[in-house]
Coordinates of C-alpha atoms in Angstrom, one line a residue:
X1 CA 9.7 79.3 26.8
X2 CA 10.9 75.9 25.4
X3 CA 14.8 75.5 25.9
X4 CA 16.9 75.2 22.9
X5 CA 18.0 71.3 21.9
X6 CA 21.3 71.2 21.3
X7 CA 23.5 68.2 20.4
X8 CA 27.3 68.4 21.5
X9 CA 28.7 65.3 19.1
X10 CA 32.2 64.8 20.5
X11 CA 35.1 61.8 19.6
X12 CA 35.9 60.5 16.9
X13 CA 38.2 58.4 14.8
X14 CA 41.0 61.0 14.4
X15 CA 43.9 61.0 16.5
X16 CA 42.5 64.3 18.0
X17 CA 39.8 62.1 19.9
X18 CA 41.4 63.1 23.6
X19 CA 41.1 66.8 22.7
X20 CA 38.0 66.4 21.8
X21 CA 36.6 64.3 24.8
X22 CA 38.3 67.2 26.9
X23 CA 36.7 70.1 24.9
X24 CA 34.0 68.9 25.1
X25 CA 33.5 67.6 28.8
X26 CA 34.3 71.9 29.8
X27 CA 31.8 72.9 27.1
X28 CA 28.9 70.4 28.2
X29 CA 29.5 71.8 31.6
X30 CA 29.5 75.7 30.9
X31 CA 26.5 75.4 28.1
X32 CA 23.7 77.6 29.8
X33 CA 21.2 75.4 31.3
X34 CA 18.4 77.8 31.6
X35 CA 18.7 77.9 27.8
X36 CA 19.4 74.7 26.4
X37 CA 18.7 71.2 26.7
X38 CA 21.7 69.4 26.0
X39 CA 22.0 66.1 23.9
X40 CA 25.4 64.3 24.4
X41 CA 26.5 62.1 21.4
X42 CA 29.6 60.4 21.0
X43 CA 31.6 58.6 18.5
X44 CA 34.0 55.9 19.7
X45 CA 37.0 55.4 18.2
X46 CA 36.2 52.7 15.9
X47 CA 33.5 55.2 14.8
X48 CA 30.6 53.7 16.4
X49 CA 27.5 56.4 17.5
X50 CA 26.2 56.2 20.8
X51 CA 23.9 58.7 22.7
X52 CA 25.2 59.1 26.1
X53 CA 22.7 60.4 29.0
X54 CA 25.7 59.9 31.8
X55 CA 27.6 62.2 34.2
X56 CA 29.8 64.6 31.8
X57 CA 33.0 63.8 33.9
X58 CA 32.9 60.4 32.5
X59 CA 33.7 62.3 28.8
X60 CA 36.9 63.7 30.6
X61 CA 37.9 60.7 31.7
X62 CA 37.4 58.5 28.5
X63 CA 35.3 56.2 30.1
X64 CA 31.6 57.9 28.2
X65 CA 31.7 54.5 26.2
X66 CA 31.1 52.1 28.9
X67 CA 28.1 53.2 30.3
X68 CA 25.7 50.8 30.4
X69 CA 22.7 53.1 29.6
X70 CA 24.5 54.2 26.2
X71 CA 22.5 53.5 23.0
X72 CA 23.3 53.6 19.7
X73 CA 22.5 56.4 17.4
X74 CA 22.7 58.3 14.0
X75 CA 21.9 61.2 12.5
X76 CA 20.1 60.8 9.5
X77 CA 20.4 62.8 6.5
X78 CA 16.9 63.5 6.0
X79 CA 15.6 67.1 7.0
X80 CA 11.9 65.3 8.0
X81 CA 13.5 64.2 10.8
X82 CA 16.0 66.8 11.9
X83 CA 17.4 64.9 14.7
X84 CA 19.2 62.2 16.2
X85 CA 17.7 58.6 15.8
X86 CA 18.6 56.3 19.1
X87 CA 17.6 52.8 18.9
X88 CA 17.3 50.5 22.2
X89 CA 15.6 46.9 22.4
X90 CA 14.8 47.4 18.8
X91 CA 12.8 50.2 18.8
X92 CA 13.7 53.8 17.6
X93 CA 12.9 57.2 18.8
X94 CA 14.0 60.6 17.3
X95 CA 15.2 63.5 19.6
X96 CA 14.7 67.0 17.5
X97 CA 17.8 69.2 17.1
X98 CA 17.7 72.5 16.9
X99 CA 21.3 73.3 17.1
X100 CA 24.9 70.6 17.1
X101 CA 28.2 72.0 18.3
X102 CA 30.5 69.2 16.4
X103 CA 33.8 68.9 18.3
X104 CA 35.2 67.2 16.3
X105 CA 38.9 67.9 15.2
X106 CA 40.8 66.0 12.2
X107 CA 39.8 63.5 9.6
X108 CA 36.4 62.3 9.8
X109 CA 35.0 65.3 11.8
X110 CA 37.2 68.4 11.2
X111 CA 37.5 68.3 7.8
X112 CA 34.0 68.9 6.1
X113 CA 32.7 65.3 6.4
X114 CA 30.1 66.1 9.4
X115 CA 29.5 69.3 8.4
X116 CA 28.5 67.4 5.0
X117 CA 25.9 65.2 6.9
X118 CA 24.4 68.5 9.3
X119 CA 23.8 70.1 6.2
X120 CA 21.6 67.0 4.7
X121 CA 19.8 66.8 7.4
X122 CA 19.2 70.4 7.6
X123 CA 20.7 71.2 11.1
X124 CA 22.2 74.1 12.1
X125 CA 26.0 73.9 13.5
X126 CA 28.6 75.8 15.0
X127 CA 31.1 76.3 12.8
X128 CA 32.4 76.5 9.1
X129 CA 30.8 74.4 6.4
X130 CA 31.9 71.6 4.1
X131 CA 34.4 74.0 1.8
X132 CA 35.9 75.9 4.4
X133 CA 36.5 73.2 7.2
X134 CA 38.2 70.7 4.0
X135 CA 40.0 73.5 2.5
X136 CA 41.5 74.6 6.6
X137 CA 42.1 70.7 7.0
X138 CA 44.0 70.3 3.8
X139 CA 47.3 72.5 4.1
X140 CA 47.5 72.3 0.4
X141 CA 44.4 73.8 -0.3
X142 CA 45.1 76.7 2.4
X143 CA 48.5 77.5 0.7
X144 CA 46.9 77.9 -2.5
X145 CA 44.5 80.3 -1.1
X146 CA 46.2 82.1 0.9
X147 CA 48.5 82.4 -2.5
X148 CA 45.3 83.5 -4.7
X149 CA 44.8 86.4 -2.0
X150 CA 48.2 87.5 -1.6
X151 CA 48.3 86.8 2.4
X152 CA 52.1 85.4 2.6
X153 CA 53.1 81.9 4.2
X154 CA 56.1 79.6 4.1
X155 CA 57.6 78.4 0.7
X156 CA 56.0 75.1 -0.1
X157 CA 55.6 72.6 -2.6
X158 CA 53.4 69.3 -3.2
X159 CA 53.7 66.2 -3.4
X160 CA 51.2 63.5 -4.7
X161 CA 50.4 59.6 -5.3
X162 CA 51.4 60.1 -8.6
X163 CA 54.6 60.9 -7.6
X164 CA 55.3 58.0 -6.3
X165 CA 57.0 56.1 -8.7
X166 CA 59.7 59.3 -9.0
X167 CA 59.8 60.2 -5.3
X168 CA 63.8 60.4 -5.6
X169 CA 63.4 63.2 -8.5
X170 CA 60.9 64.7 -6.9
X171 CA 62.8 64.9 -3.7
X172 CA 65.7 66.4 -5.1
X173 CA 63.6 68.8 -7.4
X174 CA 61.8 70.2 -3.8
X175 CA 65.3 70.6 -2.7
X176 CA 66.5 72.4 -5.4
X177 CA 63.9 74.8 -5.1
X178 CA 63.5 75.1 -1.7
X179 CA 66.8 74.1 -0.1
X180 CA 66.8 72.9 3.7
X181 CA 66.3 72.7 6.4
X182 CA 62.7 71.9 5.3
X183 CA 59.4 70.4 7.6
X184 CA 57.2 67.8 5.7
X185 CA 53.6 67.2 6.7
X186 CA 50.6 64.8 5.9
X187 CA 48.0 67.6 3.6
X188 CA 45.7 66.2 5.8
X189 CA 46.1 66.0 9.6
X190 CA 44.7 68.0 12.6
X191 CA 48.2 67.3 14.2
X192 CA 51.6 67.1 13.9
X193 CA 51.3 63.1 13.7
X194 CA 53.6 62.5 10.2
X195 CA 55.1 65.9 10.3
X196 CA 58.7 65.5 10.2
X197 CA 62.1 67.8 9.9
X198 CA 64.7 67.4 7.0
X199 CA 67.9 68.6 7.1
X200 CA 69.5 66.5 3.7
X201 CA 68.2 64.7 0.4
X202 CA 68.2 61.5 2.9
X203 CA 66.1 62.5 5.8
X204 CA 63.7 64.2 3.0
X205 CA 62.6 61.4 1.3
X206 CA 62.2 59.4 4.5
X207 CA 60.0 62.2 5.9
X208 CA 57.9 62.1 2.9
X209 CA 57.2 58.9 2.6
X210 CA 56.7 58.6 6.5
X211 CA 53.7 61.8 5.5
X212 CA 52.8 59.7 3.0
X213 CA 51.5 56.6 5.3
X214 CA 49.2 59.2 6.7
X215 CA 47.7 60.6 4.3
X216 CA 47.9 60.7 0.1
X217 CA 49.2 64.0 -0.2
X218 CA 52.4 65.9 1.4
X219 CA 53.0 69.3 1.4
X220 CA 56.8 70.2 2.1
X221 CA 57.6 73.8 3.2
X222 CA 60.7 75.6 4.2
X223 CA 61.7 75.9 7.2
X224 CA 60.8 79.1 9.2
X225 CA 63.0 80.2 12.5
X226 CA 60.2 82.3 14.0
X227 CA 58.1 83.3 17.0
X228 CA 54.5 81.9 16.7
X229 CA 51.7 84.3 16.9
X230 CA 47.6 83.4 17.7
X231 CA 44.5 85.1 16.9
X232 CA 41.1 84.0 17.3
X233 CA 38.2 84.8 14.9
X234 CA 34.5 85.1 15.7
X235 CA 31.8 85.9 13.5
X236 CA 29.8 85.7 10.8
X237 CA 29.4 88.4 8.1
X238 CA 31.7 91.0 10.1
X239 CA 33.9 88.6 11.8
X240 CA 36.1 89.8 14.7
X241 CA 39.5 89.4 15.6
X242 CA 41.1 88.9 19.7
X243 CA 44.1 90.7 21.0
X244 CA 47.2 88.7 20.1
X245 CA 49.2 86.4 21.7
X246 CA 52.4 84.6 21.8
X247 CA 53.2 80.9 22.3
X248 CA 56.0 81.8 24.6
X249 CA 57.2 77.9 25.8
X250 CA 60.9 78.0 27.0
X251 CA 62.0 77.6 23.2
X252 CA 59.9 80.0 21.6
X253 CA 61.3 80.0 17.7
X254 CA 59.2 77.2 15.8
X255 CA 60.4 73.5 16.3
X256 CA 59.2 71.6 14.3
X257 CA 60.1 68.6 16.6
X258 CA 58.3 69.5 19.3
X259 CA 55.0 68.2 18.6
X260 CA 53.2 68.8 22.0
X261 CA 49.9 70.7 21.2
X262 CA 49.8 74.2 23.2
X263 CA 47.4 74.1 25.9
X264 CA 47.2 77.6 26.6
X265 CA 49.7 77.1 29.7
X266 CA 51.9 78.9 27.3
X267 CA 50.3 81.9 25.9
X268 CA 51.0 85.3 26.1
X269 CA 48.3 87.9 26.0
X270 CA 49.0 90.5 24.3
X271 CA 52.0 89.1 22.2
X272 CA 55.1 92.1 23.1
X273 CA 54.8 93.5 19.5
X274 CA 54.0 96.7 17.9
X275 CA 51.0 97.9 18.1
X276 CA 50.9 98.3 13.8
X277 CA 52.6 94.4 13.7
X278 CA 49.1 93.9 15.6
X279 CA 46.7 95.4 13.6
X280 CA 48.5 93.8 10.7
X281 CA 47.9 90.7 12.2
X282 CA 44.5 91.0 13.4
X283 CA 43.7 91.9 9.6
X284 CA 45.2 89.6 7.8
X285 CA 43.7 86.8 10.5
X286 CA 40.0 88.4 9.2
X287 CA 41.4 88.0 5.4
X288 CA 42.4 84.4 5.8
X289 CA 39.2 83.6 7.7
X290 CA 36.9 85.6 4.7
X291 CA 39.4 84.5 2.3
X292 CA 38.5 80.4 2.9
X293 CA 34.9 81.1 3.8
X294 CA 35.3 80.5 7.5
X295 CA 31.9 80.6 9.8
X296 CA 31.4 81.1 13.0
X297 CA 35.3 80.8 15.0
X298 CA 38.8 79.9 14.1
X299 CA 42.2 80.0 15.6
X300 CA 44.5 81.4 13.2
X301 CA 48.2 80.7 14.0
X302 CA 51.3 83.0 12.3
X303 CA 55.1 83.3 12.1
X304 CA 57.0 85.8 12.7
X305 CA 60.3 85.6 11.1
X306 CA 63.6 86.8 12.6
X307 CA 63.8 89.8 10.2
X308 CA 60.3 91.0 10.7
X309 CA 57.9 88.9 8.2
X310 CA 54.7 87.9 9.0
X311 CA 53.5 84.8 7.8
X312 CA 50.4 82.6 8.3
X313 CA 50.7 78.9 9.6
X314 CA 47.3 77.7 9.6
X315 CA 43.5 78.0 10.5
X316 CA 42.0 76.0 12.7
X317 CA 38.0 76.0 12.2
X318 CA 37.5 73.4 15.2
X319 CA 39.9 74.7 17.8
X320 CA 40.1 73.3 21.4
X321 CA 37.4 74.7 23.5
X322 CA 38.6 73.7 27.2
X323 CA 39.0 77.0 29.1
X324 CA 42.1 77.0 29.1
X325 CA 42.8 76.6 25.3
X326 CA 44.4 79.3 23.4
X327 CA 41.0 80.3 21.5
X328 CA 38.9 80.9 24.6
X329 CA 41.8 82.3 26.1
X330 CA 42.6 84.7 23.4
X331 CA 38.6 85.5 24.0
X332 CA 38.4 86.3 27.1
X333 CA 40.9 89.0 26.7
X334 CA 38.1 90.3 24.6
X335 CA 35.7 90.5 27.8
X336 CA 34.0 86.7 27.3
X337 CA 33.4 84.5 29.8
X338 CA 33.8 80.7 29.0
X339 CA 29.4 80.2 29.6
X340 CA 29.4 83.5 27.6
X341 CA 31.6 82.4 23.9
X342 CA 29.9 78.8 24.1
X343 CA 26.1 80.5 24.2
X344 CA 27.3 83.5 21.8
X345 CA 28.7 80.0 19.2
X346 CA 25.3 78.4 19.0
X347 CA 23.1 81.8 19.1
X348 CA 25.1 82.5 15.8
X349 CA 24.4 79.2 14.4
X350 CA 20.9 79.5 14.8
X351 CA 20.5 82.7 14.2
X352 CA 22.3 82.6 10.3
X353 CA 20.6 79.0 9.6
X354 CA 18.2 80.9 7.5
X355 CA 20.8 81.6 5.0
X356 CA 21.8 77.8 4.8
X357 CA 18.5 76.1 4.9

């Protein structure tokens, strides 16, 4: 029997490249062998594509780019080809796809804009599609959902480029509203890069307009003194939920300026909460991830307030995959090995591709 082809695109131009280089390196390594044929693509940081047929520790290290027996390559958008193209000396040859796990995390990747070019070309992928990864990427977008389904989250309001010439009203406006302390983010960023706290009307309009050089839309939100609670989603039409867990790092309320991306290292599993808080939040995790059209995984992140209120942070549709992050952690609680979620991802892909194509 012919081995599955599947492509594992990693990089990037988002600040999230290391993660991905890292998530990907552990994913490369535990992808069945028996079963697929793996195709290794990367995007450099300057966004240039290159097929790379080196050792996979040189993706961990950063160092995939140098090799000397890279080649360029692209996918192209048309579905007679359904592959990617590598060209060396001049010449071209395409390598057939059947399958791409895109680990690819923040702008240019995360956010709809390869899943826009997979579904051109017709190729089955892990993951959400074009809506669902935009509308997880842009927090804006999530708050208004998440408001249109009644699935509670932090106080927020918005802040545009056409704002800009009345930012000091605005500010003050939010303020009013809202009061402080209050956290101002980017709409648009995988991380906490631009994501600053406020405490007065000064520090507010310099956090905005320090979001604002990352992206062209800020969402401000009130501050919530909390616990943060995970949940990861798998599925397609009946999606799943893991047991929950707790980011327990020696401060363990939300700061927001602490910006260090959980590795894992710090999660709890299960979170020390009621059994009924549980179920609450393992439903409402499903609800967000029907809610926005999520496919295939997600890591769902929530507050939980000092008086009992459960809110949701955000969704993650391209979550870290290293063995160690909090998705395949939370996983494994659920009786999957690392070999086991990673075949289980691109079986579902290629198993509901009818659907798409």
């Amino acid at each position: 029997m012919a081995k599955i082809k599947a492509a594992v695109i990693f990089g990037g131009t988002a600040r999230e490249h290391e993660l991905s280089l890292a998530s990907a390196a552990e994913v490369i390594q535990n992808i069945p062998k028996d079963k697929y044929e793996v195709v290794c693509i990367g995007i450099t940081r300057k966004g240039r594509w290159l097929y790379f047929p080196g050792d996979v520790c040189d993706i961990a290290d950063g160092c995939w780019d140098q090799d000397p027996d890279c080649t360029s390559a692209m996918l192209s958008p048309d579905p007679l080809y359904r592959g990617i193209i590598t060209i060396e000396n001049g010449e071209a040859t395409v390598r057939k796809i059947d399958v791409v796990m895109p680990i690819l995390m923040g702008k240019r990747g995360g956010d709809g804009t390869i899943q826009g070019l997979l579904d051109l070309a017709a190729i089955p992928y892990v993951g959400s599609g074009v809506l669902a990864s935009a509308s997880c990427m842009d927090k804006s977008h999530t708050h208004m959902v998440m408001d249109d389904y009644n699935i509670k989250t932090a106080q927020w309001e918005l802040i545009t480029q056409r704002e800009l010439n009345r930012l000091d009203k605005c500010c003050l406006e939010i303020a009013g509203k809202l009061g402080f302390p209050l956290v101002v983010k980017p709409a648009n960023s995988g991380s906490n890069v631009g994501t600053s706290f406020a405490e007065n009307a000064e520090q507010l309009l310099a956090a905005v307009k320090i979001a604002f050089s990352n992206d062209n839309k800020v969402v401000v939100e009130k501050y919530i003194k909390a616990r943060k609670l995970e949940a990861a989603v798998l599925g397609y039409d009946q999606p799943i939920c893991s047991p929950v867990g707790e980011i327990t790092a020696p401060e363990t309320v939300y700061d927001p300026n602490n910006f260090n991306v959980s590795t894992g290292d710090d999660l709890t599993i299960p979170a020390d909460i009621p059994e009924e808080l549980t179920k609450k939040v393992q439903d409402t995790a499903v609800k967000a991830f029907k809610a926005l059209g999520c496919k295939g995984l997600a890591r769902v992140d929530f507050f939980l307030t000092e008086d009992g209120e459960l809110l949701l942070n955000k969704i993650g549709t391209m979550p870290g995959l290293r063995k160690n992050s909090v998705f395949p952690k939370l996983m494994e609680k659920m009786g999957y090995s690392h070999e086991e979620l990673i075949d289980d991802l691109l079986e579902q892909a290629v198993d509901n591709a009818d659907r798409t194509y």
